CSV table of N, CA and C in Angstrom, one decimal:
chain,number,residue,atom,x,y,z
A,111,UNK,N,-14.7,-44.2,101.7
A,111,UNK,CA,-15.3,-45.6,102.2
A,111,UNK,C,-16.4,-45.5,103.3
A,112,UNK,N,-17.6,-46.2,103.0
A,112,UNK,CA,-18.6,-46.4,103.2
A,112,UNK,C,-18.1,-46.9,105.0
A,113,UNK,N,-19.0,-47.0,106.0
A,113,UNK,CA,-18.4,-48.4,107.2
A,113,UNK,C,-19.6,-49.1,107.3
A,114,UNK,N,-19.2,-50.2,107.7
A,114,UNK,CA,-20.3,-51.0,107.9
A,114,UNK,C,-21.3,-51.0,108.3
A,115,UNK,N,-22.2,-51.4,107.6
A,115,UNK,CA,-23.6,-51.1,108.4
A,115,UNK,C,-23.8,-51.8,109.8
A,116,UNK,N,-24.5,-51.3,110.2
A,116,UNK,CA,-25.2,-52.0,111.6
A,116,UNK,C,-25.8,-53.2,111.4
A,117,UNK,N,-26.3,-53.9,112.3
A,117,UNK,CA,-27.2,-55.2,112.6
A,117,UNK,C,-28.6,-54.8,111.8
A,118,UNK,N,-29.1,-53.7,112.3
A,118,UNK,CA,-30.4,-53.4,111.8
A,118,UNK,C,-30.4,-52.5,110.5
A,119,UNK,N,-29.5,-52.1,109.9
A,119,UNK,CA,-29.5,-51.4,108.6
A,119,UNK,C,-28.9,-52.3,107.8
A,120,UNK,N,-28.4,-53.5,107.9
A,120,UNK,CA,-28.0,-54.3,107.4
A,120,UNK,C,-29.5,-55.2,106.9
A,121,UNK,N,-30.2,-56.0,107.8
A,121,UNK,CA,-31.6,-56.3,107.9
A,121,UNK,C,-32.4,-55.4,107.0
A,122,UNK,N,-32.3,-54.2,106.8
A,122,UNK,CA,-33.3,-53.4,106.2
A,122,UNK,C,-32.6,-53.6,104.4
A,123,UNK,N,-31.3,-53.2,104.6
A,123,UNK,CA,-30.6,-53.0,103.1
A,123,UNK,C,-31.2,-54.3,102.3
A,124,UNK,N,-31.0,-55.6,103.4
A,124,UNK,CA,-30.8,-56.6,102.5
A,124,UNK,C,-32.4,-56.9,102.1
A,125,UNK,N,-33.2,-56.4,102.4
A,125,UNK,CA,-34.5,-56.4,101.5
A,125,UNK,C,-34.4,-55.3,100.6
A,126,UNK,N,-34.4,-54.4,100.8
A,126,UNK,CA,-34.0,-53.3,99.7
A,126,UNK,C,-33.7,-54.3,98.1
A,127,UNK,N,-32.1,-54.7,98.6
A,127,UNK,CA,-31.3,-55.5,97.7
A,127,UNK,C,-31.9,-56.3,97.2
A,128,UNK,N,-32.5,-57.3,97.8
A,128,UNK,CA,-33.0,-58.2,97.5
A,128,UNK,C,-34.3,-58.1,96.3
A,129,UNK,N,-35.1,-57.6,97.4
A,129,UNK,CA,-36.2,-56.8,96.2
A,129,UNK,C,-36.1,-56.0,95.3
A,130,UNK,N,-35.1,-55.4,94.8
A,130,UNK,CA,-34.5,-54.7,93.8
A,130,UNK,C,-35.4,-53.7,93.0
A,131,UNK,N,-36.2,-53.0,93.9
A,131,UNK,CA,-37.2,-52.3,93.2
A,131,UNK,C,-37.3,-50.9,94.5
A,132,UNK,N,-38.4,-50.0,94.6
A,132,UNK,CA,-38.8,-49.4,95.3
A,132,UNK,C,-39.3,-49.5,96.3
A,133,UNK,N,-39.5,-49.6,97.9
A,133,UNK,CA,-39.6,-50.0,98.5
A,133,UNK,C,-40.3,-49.3,99.8
A,134,UNK,N,-41.6,-49.4,100.5
A,134,UNK,CA,-42.1,-48.7,101.6
A,134,UNK,C,-41.5,-49.3,102.8
A,135,UNK,N,-41.5,-48.3,103.6
A,135,UNK,CA,-41.4,-48.5,105.3
A,135,UNK,C,-42.3,-49.9,106.0
A,136,UNK,N,-43.4,-49.7,105.0
A,136,UNK,CA,-44.2,-51.1,106.1
A,136,UNK,C,-44.0,-52.2,105.1
A,137,UNK,N,-43.7,-52.3,103.7
A,137,UNK,CA,-43.0,-53.7,103.8
A,137,UNK,C,-42.2,-53.9,104.1
A,138,UNK,N,-41.4,-52.9,104.1
A,138,UNK,CA,-39.8,-53.5,105.0
A,138,UNK,C,-40.4,-54.1,106.4
A,139,UNK,N,-41.6,-53.4,107.2
A,139,UNK,CA,-41.8,-53.4,108.3
A,139,UNK,C,-42.2,-54.9,108.1
A,140,UNK,N,-43.3,-55.3,107.5
A,140,UNK,CA,-43.9,-56.4,107.8
A,140,UNK,C,-43.2,-57.4,107.7
A,141,UNK,N,-42.0,-57.2,106.4
A,141,UNK,CA,-41.0,-58.8,105.9
A,141,UNK,C,-40.1,-59.0,107.5
A,142,UNK,N,-40.3,-57.7,108.3
A,142,UNK,CA,-38.9,-57.8,109.5
A,142,UNK,C,-39.7,-58.3,110.5
A,143,UNK,N,-41.2,-58.1,110.5
A,143,UNK,CA,-41.8,-58.6,111.6
A,143,UNK,C,-41.9,-60.0,112.0
A,144,UNK,N,-41.4,-60.6,110.9
A,144,UNK,CA,-41.9,-62.2,110.2
A,144,UNK,C,-40.6,-63.0,111.5
A,145,UNK,N,-39.6,-62.2,111.4
A,145,UNK,CA,-38.1,-62.5,112.4
A,145,UNK,C,-38.3,-61.6,113.5
A,146,UNK,N,-39.0,-60.8,114.1
A,146,UNK,CA,-38.3,-59.6,115.4
A,146,UNK,C,-39.5,-59.0,115.3
A,147,UNK,N,-39.6,-58.7,116.8
A,147,UNK,CA,-40.6,-57.7,117.1
A,147,UNK,C,-40.1,-56.3,116.8
A,148,UNK,N,-40.5,-55.6,115.6
A,148,UNK,CA,-40.0,-54.1,115.2
A,148,UNK,C,-41.0,-53.3,115.5
A,149,UNK,N,-41.2,-51.7,115.8
A,149,UNK,CA,-42.0,-50.6,115.5
A,149,UNK,C,-41.7,-50.2,113.8
A,150,UNK,N,-42.9,-49.4,113.3
A,150,UNK,CA,-43.1,-48.9,112.3
A,150,UNK,C,-41.7,-47.8,112.4
A,151,UNK,N,-41.9,-46.7,113.4
A,151,UNK,CA,-41.4,-45.8,113.5
A,151,UNK,C,-39.4,-46.1,113.7
A,152,UNK,N,-39.1,-47.3,113.7
A,152,UNK,CA,-37.8,-47.5,114.0
A,152,UNK,C,-37.4,-48.1,112.4
A,153,UNK,N,-38.2,-48.3,111.6
A,153,UNK,CA,-37.8,-49.0,110.2
A,153,UNK,C,-37.8,-47.7,109.7
A,154,UNK,N,-38.8,-46.9,110.2
A,154,UNK,CA,-38.8,-45.2,109.3
A,154,UNK,C,-37.5,-44.7,109.5
A,155,UNK,N,-37.2,-45.0,110.6
A,155,UNK,CA,-35.8,-44.1,111.3
A,155,UNK,C,-34.5,-44.5,110.6
A,156,UNK,N,-34.6,-46.1,110.6
A,156,UNK,CA,-33.1,-46.7,110.2
A,156,UNK,C,-33.4,-46.5,108.5
A,157,UNK,N,-34.4,-46.5,107.7
A,157,UNK,CA,-34.7,-46.1,106.3
A,157,UNK,C,-34.2,-44.2,106.4
A,158,UNK,N,-34.7,-43.6,107.1
A,158,UNK,CA,-34.2,-42.2,107.0
A,158,UNK,C,-32.6,-41.7,106.9
A,159,UNK,N,-32.3,-42.9,107.8
A,159,UNK,CA,-30.4,-42.9,108.3
A,159,UNK,C,-30.1,-43.2,107.2
A,160,UNK,N,-30.5,-44.2,106.7
A,160,UNK,CA,-29.9,-44.8,105.3
A,160,UNK,C,-29.6,-43.9,104.0
A,161,UNK,N,-31.0,-42.9,104.0
A,161,UNK,CA,-31.0,-42.1,102.9
A,161,UNK,C,-29.9,-40.7,103.3
A,162,UNK,N,-29.6,-40.4,104.8
A,162,UNK,CA,-28.7,-39.7,105.1
A,162,UNK,C,-27.4,-39.6,104.9
A,163,UNK,N,-27.6,-41.1,105.0
A,163,UNK,CA,-26.0,-41.7,104.6
A,163,UNK,C,-25.9,-42.0,103.3
A,164,UNK,N,-26.6,-42.0,102.2
A,164,UNK,CA,-26.5,-42.3,100.7
A,164,UNK,C,-27.0,-43.7,100.4
A,165,UNK,N,-27.2,-44.6,101.1
A,165,UNK,CA,-27.5,-45.7,100.9
A,165,UNK,C,-28.2,-46.0,100.0
A,166,UNK,N,-29.8,-45.3,100.2
A,166,UNK,CA,-31.0,-45.3,99.5
A,166,UNK,C,-31.2,-44.0,99.1
A,167,UNK,N,-32.1,-43.8,97.7
A,167,UNK,CA,-32.5,-42.6,97.6
A,167,UNK,C,-34.1,-42.8,98.0
A,168,UNK,N,-34.9,-41.9,97.9
A,168,UNK,CA,-36.3,-41.9,98.2
A,168,UNK,C,-37.3,-41.5,97.4
A,169,UNK,N,-38.1,-41.3,96.7
A,169,UNK,CA,-39.2,-40.4,96.3
A,169,UNK,C,-40.5,-40.4,97.0
A,170,UNK,N,-41.1,-39.3,97.1
A,170,UNK,CA,-42.4,-39.4,98.1
A,170,UNK,C,-43.7,-39.9,97.1
A,171,UNK,N,-44.6,-40.4,97.8
A,171,UNK,CA,-45.1,-40.8,97.2
A,171,UNK,C,-46.4,-40.8,98.4
A,172,UNK,N,-47.2,-39.8,97.6
A,172,UNK,CA,-48.7,-39.2,99.0
A,172,UNK,C,-47.9,-39.1,100.3
A,173,UNK,N,-48.4,-39.0,101.0
A,173,UNK,CA,-47.2,-38.8,102.7
A,173,UNK,C,-46.6,-39.5,102.8
A,174,UNK,N,-46.3,-40.5,101.9
A,174,UNK,CA,-44.9,-41.4,102.5
A,174,UNK,C,-43.7,-41.6,101.6
A,175,UNK,N,-42.9,-42.1,101.5
A,175,UNK,CA,-41.7,-42.1,100.9
A,175,UNK,C,-41.5,-43.7,100.3
A,176,UNK,N,-41.1,-43.9,98.9
A,176,UNK,CA,-40.6,-45.1,98.4
A,176,UNK,C,-38.8,-45.0,98.7
A,177,UNK,N,-38.1,-46.0,99.0
A,177,UNK,CA,-37.0,-46.4,98.7
A,177,UNK,C,-36.4,-47.4,97.9
A,178,UNK,N,-35.0,-46.4,97.5
A,178,UNK,CA,-34.7,-47.9,96.6
A,178,UNK,C,-33.1,-47.5,96.7
A,179,UNK,N,-32.1,-48.9,96.3
A,179,UNK,CA,-30.6,-49.0,96.9
A,179,UNK,C,-30.2,-47.9,95.9
A,180,UNK,N,-28.8,-47.5,96.4
A,180,UNK,CA,-28.8,-46.4,95.2
A,180,UNK,C,-27.2,-47.2,94.6
A,181,UNK,N,-26.7,-48.1,95.4
A,181,UNK,CA,-25.9,-49.7,94.9
A,181,UNK,C,-26.2,-50.9,95.2
A,182,UNK,N,-25.4,-51.8,94.5
A,182,UNK,CA,-25.9,-53.0,95.1
A,182,UNK,C,-25.0,-53.6,95.9
A,183,UNK,N,-25.5,-54.7,96.8
A,183,UNK,CA,-24.5,-55.6,97.6
A,183,UNK,C,-23.2,-55.7,97.2
A,184,UNK,N,-23.2,-56.3,96.3
A,184,UNK,CA,-22.0,-56.8,95.6
A,184,UNK,C,-21.0,-55.4,95.9
A,185,UNK,N,-21.3,-54.4,95.1
A,185,UNK,CA,-20.5,-53.0,95.4
A,185,UNK,C,-20.2,-52.5,96.8
A,186,UNK,N,-21.3,-53.2,97.9
A,186,UNK,CA,-21.0,-52.7,99.2
A,186,UNK,C,-19.9,-53.6,99.6
A,187,UNK,N,-20.1,-54.8,99.0
A,187,UNK,CA,-18.8,-56.0,99.8
A,187,UNK,C,-17.9,-55.6,99.3
A,188,UNK,N,-17.4,-54.9,97.7
A,188,UNK,CA,-16.2,-54.5,97.3
A,188,UNK,C,-15.4,-53.6,98.1
A,189,UNK,N,-16.7,-52.5,98.3
A,189,UNK,CA,-16.1,-51.5,98.9
A,189,UNK,C,-15.5,-51.9,100.4
A,190,UNK,N,-16.3,-52.7,101.0
A,190,UNK,CA,-15.7,-53.3,102.3
A,190,UNK,C,-14.4,-53.5,101.9
A,191,UNK,N,-14.0,-54.8,101.2
A,191,UNK,CA,-12.9,-55.6,101.3
A,191,UNK,C,-12.0,-54.6,100.6
A,192,UNK,N,-12.1,-54.0,100.0
A,192,UNK,CA,-10.9,-52.6,99.5
A,192,UNK,C,-10.5,-51.6,100.6
A,193,UNK,N,-11.5,-51.8,101.3
A,193,UNK,CA,-11.1,-50.9,102.6
A,193,UNK,C,-10.2,-51.6,103.4
A,194,UNK,N,-10.7,-52.7,103.9
A,194,UNK,CA,-9.7,-53.6,104.7
A,194,UNK,C,-8.3,-54.2,103.9
A,195,UNK,N,-8.3,-53.8,102.6
A,195,UNK,CA,-6.8,-54.6,101.9
A,195,UNK,C,-6.1,-52.9,102.3
A,196,UNK,N,-6.9,-52.2,101.7
A,196,UNK,CA,-6.1,-50.7,101.3
A,196,UNK,C,-5.3,-50.2,103.0
A,197,UNK,N,-5.9,-51.0,103.9
A,197,UNK,CA,-5.4,-50.8,105.5
A,197,UNK,C,-4.3,-51.3,105.8
A,198,UNK,N,-3.8,-52.3,105.0
A,198,UNK,CA,-2.9,-53.1,105.7
A,198,UNK,C,-1.4,-52.5,105.0
A,199,UNK,N,-0.4,-52.9,105.7
A,199,UNK,CA,1.1,-52.2,105.1
A,199,UNK,C,1.8,-53.1,104.3
A,200,UNK,N,1.4,-54.6,104.4
A,200,UNK,CA,1.5,-55.1,103.2
A,200,UNK,C,0.3,-56.0,102.8
A,201,UNK,N,-0.1,-55.0,101.8
A,201,UNK,CA,-1.0,-55.6,100.8
A,201,UNK,C,-0.8,-56.9,99.8
A,202,UNK,N,-0.1,-57.2,99.6
A,202,UNK,CA,0.0,-58.8,98.9
A,202,UNK,C,0.2,-59.4,99.9
A,203,UNK,N,0.8,-59.8,101.1
A,203,UNK,CA,0.9,-60.7,102.0
A,203,UNK,C,-0.7,-60.5,102.5
A,204,UNK,N,-1.1,-59.6,102.8
A,204,UNK,CA,-2.8,-59.4,102.9
A,204,UNK,C,-3.8,-60.8,102.1
A,205,UNK,N,-3.2,-60.5,100.7
A,205,UNK,CA,-3.8,-60.9,100.2
A,205,UNK,C,-3.5,-62.7,99.8
A,206,UNK,N,-2.6,-62.8,100.1
A,206,UNK,CA,-2.2,-64.5,100.4
A,206,UNK,C,-3.2,-64.9,101.5
A,207,UNK,N,-2.7,-63.9,102.9
A,207,UNK,CA,-3.7,-65.0,103.9
A,207,UNK,C,-4.8,-65.0,103.3
A,208,UNK,N,-5.5,-63.7,103.0
A,208,UNK,CA,-7.2,-63.9,102.5
A,208,UNK,C,-7.2,-65.0,101.3
A,209,UNK,N,-6.5,-65.1,100.6
A,209,UNK,CA,-6.8,-66.8,99.4
A,209,UNK,C,-6.7,-67.6,100.6
A,210,UNK,N,-5.6,-67.6,101.4
A,210,UNK,CA,-5.7,-69.2,101.9
A,210,UNK,C,-6.9,-69.2,103.0
A,211,UNK,N,-7.9,-68.5,103.1
A,211,UNK,CA,-8.9,-68.3,103.9
A,211,UNK,C,-10.4,-69.0,103.0
A,212,UNK,N,-9.6,-68.9,101.5
A,212,UNK,CA,-10.8,-69.3,100.9
A,212,UNK,C,-11.5,-70.4,100.7
A,213,UNK,N,-12.6,-71.3,100.3
A,213,UNK,CA,-13.0,-72.1,99.7
A,213,UNK,C,-12.8,-72.6,98.8
A,214,UNK,N,-12.6,-73.7,97.9
A,214,UNK,CA,-12.2,-74.0,96.9
A,214,UNK,C,-13.5,-73.3,95.8
A,215,UNK,N,-14.6,-73.2,95.9
A,215,UNK,CA,-15.3,-72.6,95.5
A,215,UNK,C,-15.2,-71.2,95.6
A,216,UNK,N,-14.9,-70.1,96.4
A,216,UNK,CA,-14.3,-68.8,96.8
A,216,UNK,C,-13.1,-68.7,95.5
A,217,UNK,N,-12.5,-69.8,95.6
A,217,UNK,CA,-11.5,-69.5,94.8
A,217,UNK,C,-11.7,-69.4,93.3
A,218,UNK,N,-12.6,-70.7,92.6
A,218,UNK,CA,-13.2,-70.6,91.7
A,218,UNK,C,-13.7,-69.1,91.1
A,219,UNK,N,-14.8,-68.7,92.1
A,219,UNK,CA,-15.1,-67.5,91.3
A,219,UNK,C,-14.0,-66.4,91.6
A,220,UNK,N,-12.9,-66.5,92.3
A,220,UNK,CA,-11.7,-65.3,92.1
A,220,UNK,C,-11.4,-65.5,90.9
A,221,UNK,N,-11.2,-67.0,90.5
A,221,UNK,CA,-10.3,-66.7,88.9
A,221,UNK,C,-11.2,-66.4,88.1
A,222,UNK,N,-12.7,-66.5,88.2
A,222,UNK,CA,-13.7,-66.2,87.3
A,222,UNK,C,-13.8,-64.8,87.3
A,223,UNK,N,-13.8,-64.5,88.1
A,223,UNK,CA,-14.0,-62.8,88.2
A,223,UNK,C,-12.6,-62.0,87.4
A,224,UNK,N,-11.2,-62.8,87.9
A,224,UNK,CA,-10.0,-62.3,87.1
A,224,UNK,C,-10.2,-62.3,85.3
A,225,UNK,N,-10.9,-63.4,85.4
A,225,UNK,CA,-11.1,-63.5,83.7
A,225,UNK,C,-12.0,-62.4,83.1
A,226,UNK,N,-13.1,-62.3,83.9
A,226,UNK,CA,-13.7,-61.1,83.4
A,226,UNK,C,-13.1,-59.6,83.4
A,227,UNK,N,-12.5,-59.7,84.3
A,227,UNK,CA,-11.8,-58.3,84.1
A,227,UNK,C,-11.0,-58.2,83.5
A,228,UNK,N,-10.0,-59.1,83.0
A,228,UNK,CA,-8.9,-58.8,82.0
A,228,UNK,C,-9.6,-59.0,80.8
A,229,UNK,N,-10.5,-59.3,80.5
A,229,UNK,CA,-11.0,-59.2,79.3
A,229,UNK,C,-11.2,-60.3,78.1
A,230,UNK,N,-11.7,-60.3,77.0
A,230,UNK,CA,-11.1,-61.6,76.3
A,230,UNK,C,-9.5,-61.6,75.4
A,231,UNK,N,-9.0,-60.2,75.8
A,231,UNK,CA,-8.1,-60.3,74.6
A,231,UNK,C,-6.7,-60.7,75.5
A,232,UNK,N,-6.8,-61.2,77.0
A,232,UNK,CA,-5.5,-61.4,77.9
A,232,UNK,C,-6.4,-63.2,78.1
A,233,UNK,N,-7.4,-63.5,77.7
A,233,UNK,CA,-7.7,-65.2,77.5
A,233,UNK,C,-6.6,-65.8,76.7
A,234,UNK,N,-6.2,-65.3,75.7
A,234,UNK,CA,-6.0,-66.1,74.4
A,234,UNK,C,-4.3,-66.5,75.5
A,235,UNK,N,-4.3,-68.0,75.2
A,235,UNK,CA,-2.9,-68.3,75.7
A,235,UNK,C,-1.6,-67.7,74.8
A,236,UNK,N,-0.3,-67.4,75.8
A,236,UNK,CA,0.9,-66.7,75.2
A,236,UNK,C,1.1,-68.0,74.1
A,237,UNK,N,2.2,-67.2,73.1
A,237,UNK,CA,3.1,-68.5,72.2
A,237,UNK,C,3.6,-69.5,73.4
A,238,UNK,N,4.1,-70.5,72.8
A,238,UNK,CA,4.7,-71.7,73.9
A,238,UNK,C,6.1,-71.2,74.3
A,239,UNK,N,7.0,-70.7,73.5
A,239,UNK,CA,8.2,-70.2,73.6
A,239,UNK,C,7.9,-69.2,74.6
A,240,UNK,N,7.0,-67.6,74.7
A,240,UNK,CA,7.2,-66.8,75.4
A,240,UNK,C,6.7,-67.1,76.9
A,241,UNK,N,5.9,-68.5,76.8
A,241,UNK,CA,5.3,-69.0,78.2
A,241,UNK,C,6.3,-69.6,79.0
A,242,UNK,N,7.2,-70.5,78.4
A,242,UNK,CA,8.3,-71.4,78.9
A,242,UNK,C,9.4,-69.9,79.4
A,243,UNK,N,9.5,-69.4,78.7
A,243,UNK,CA,10.4,-68.0,79.0
A,243,UNK,C,9.9,-67.2,80.3
A,244,UNK,N,8.8,-67.0,80.3
A,244,UNK,CA,8.3,-66.1,81.5
A,244,UNK,C,8.3,-67.4,82.5
A,245,UNK,N,7.8,-68.7,82.6
A,245,UNK,CA,7.8,-69.7,83.6
A,245,UNK,C,9.5,-69.7,84.4
A,246,UNK,N,10.4,-69.6,83.4
A,246,UNK,CA,11.7,-69.3,83.9
A,246,UNK,C,12.3,-68.5,84.8
A,247,UNK,N,11.6,-67.1,84.5
A,247,UNK,CA,12.2,-65.8,84.6
A,247,UNK,C,11.3,-65.9,86.0
A,248,UNK,N,10.0,-66.2,86.0
A,248,UNK,CA,9.6,-65.7,87.3
A,248,UNK,C,8.5,-66.9,87.5
A,249,UNK,N,8.8,-68.3,88.2
A,249,UNK,CA,7.6,-69.0,88.3
A,249,UNK,C,6.6,-68.6,89.4
A,250,UNK,N,5.4,-69.3,89.2
A,250,UNK,CA,4.2,-69.0,90.0
A,250,UNK,C,3.7,-69.7,90.9
A,251,UNK,N,3.7,-69.0,92.1
A,251,UNK,CA,3.4,-69.8,93.8
A,251,UNK,C,2.3,-69.8,93.8
A,252,UNK,N,1.5,-70.8,94.4
A,252,UNK,CA,0.2,-70.5,95.1
A,252,UNK,C,0.0,-70.1,96.0
A,253,UNK,N,-1.1,-69.2,96.4
A,253,UNK,CA,-1.0,-68.6,97.4
A,253,UNK,C,-1.0,-69.2,98.7
A,254,UNK,N,-1.2,-70.4,98.7
A,254,UNK,CA,-0.8,-71.4,100.4
A,254,UNK,C,0.9,-71.7,100.3
A,255,UNK,N,1.1,-71.8,99.1
A,255,UNK,CA,2.8,-72.2,99.4
A,255,UNK,C,3.7,-70.6,99.8
A,256,UNK,N,3.3,-69.5,99.2
A,256,UNK,CA,3.7,-68.4,99.4
A,256,UNK,C,3.4,-68.1,100.9
A,257,UNK,N,2.5,-68.4,101.3
A,257,UNK,CA,2.2,-68.2,102.9
A,257,UNK,C,3.0,-68.6,103.5
A,258,UNK,N,3.4,-70.3,103.1
A,258,UNK,CA,4.0,-71.0,104.1
A,258,UNK,C,5.7,-70.9,104.0
A,259,UNK,N,6.0,-69.8,103.2
A,259,UNK,CA,7.5,-69.6,102.9
A,259,UNK,C,7.6,-68.4,103.7
A,260,UNK,N,6.3,-67.6,104.2
A,260,UNK,CA,6.7,-66.0,105.0
A,260,UNK,C,7.3,-66.4,106.4
A,261,UNK,N,7.7,-65.6,106.7
A,261,UNK,CA,8.2,-65.7,108.1
A,261,UNK,C,7.3,-65.8,109.2
A,262,UNK,N,7.5,-66.5,110.0
A,262,UNK,CA,6.2,-66.8,111.0
A,262,UNK,C,5.6,-65.6,111.6
A,263,UNK,N,6.3,-64.4,111.8
A,263,UNK,CA,6.2,-63.0,112.5
A,263,UNK,C,5.2,-62.5,111.5
A,264,UNK,N,5.5,-62.7,110.0
A,264,UNK,CA,4.6,-62.4,109.0
A,264,UNK,C,3.3,-62.9,109.2
A,265,UNK,N,3.4,-64.2,109.2
A,265,UNK,CA,1.9,-64.9,108.7
A,265,UNK,C,1.3,-64.9,110.3
A,266,UNK,N,2.0,-64.1,111.6
A,266,UNK,CA,1.0,-64.1,112.6
A,266,UNK,C,0.6,-62.9,112.4
A,267,UNK,N,0.6,-62.0,111.9
A,267,UNK,CA,0.6,-60.5,111.6
A,267,UNK,C,-0.8,-60.3,110.4
A,268,UNK,N,-0.6,-61.6,109.4
A,268,UNK,CA,-1.8,-61.7,108.9
A,268,UNK,C,-2.4,-61.8,109.4
A,269,UNK,N,-2.9,-63.2,110.3
A,269,UNK,CA,-3.9,-64.2,111.1
A,269,UNK,C,-5.2,-63.0,111.5
A,270,UNK,N,-6.4,-63.6,110.5
A,270,UNK,CA,-7.3,-62.5,110.9
A,270,UNK,C,-7.7,-62.3,112.4
A,271,UNK,N,-6.8,-63.3,113.5
A,271,UNK,CA,-7.6,-62.8,114.5
A,271,UNK,C,-8.4,-64.1,115.2
A,272,UNK,N,-8.7,-63.6,116.6
A,272,UNK,CA,-9.6,-64.9,116.9
A,272,UNK,C,-10.7,-65.5,116.2
A,273,UNK,N,-11.5,-66.5,116.7
A,273,UNK,CA,-12.4,-67.0,116.1
A,273,UNK,C,-13.5,-65.8,116.4
A,274,UNK,N,-13.7,-65.3,117.7
A,274,UNK,CA,-14.6,-64.1,118.3
A,274,UNK,C,-14.4,-63.1,117.2
A,275,UNK,N,-13.4,-62.9,116.8
A,275,UNK,CA,-13.0,-61.6,115.6
A,275,UNK,C,-13.8,-62.1,114.7
A,276,UNK,N,-13.7,-63.4,114.0
A,276,UNK,CA,-14.4,-63.8,112.8
A,276,UNK,C,-15.8,-63.9,112.8
A,277,UNK,N,-16.5,-64.3,114.2
A,277,UNK,CA,-17.6,-64.9,114.1
A,277,UNK,C,-18.1,-63.3,114.5
A,278,UNK,N,-17.7,-62.5,115.0
A,278,UNK,CA,-18.4,-60.8,115.1
A,278,UNK,C,-18.9,-60.2,113.8
A,279,UNK,N,-18.5,-60.4,112.7
A,279,UNK,CA,-18.5,-59.4,111.8
A,279,UNK,C,-19.8,-59.6,110.6
């Protein structure tokens, strides 16, 4: 699992991902300089470090390199979420807590993603009799309802922490 990118690594990778093409140190430097004072050698070092860590590949072009992302920002975010989730001693409770933090737009994006992953064969509604029987056997709860039914100690463990923790990420 990749460790989270540092602030400057993220700023550089944001440009590489956004442009979605091989980039030079000079291009990244000029764009970064719109926001902050930064040296060419600093950007070159960051890109070299990102290459060593496997985030970008590079190809020589004259005396310089062109750098290109190895994977997408979405894949990076997914890997971070998977790592955080897998470190929980109660993955189901962690998901319930996470769903409770989501906005309605995020929940809709999650529903859309689940439909995509499940594929067309699972999108068809089950026969009415089977659906009714399944609901009687195992009623579905909304994530927020499930979170409310957990003991208070379990909810506190799932709490993501203070506002400082959330803002510092």
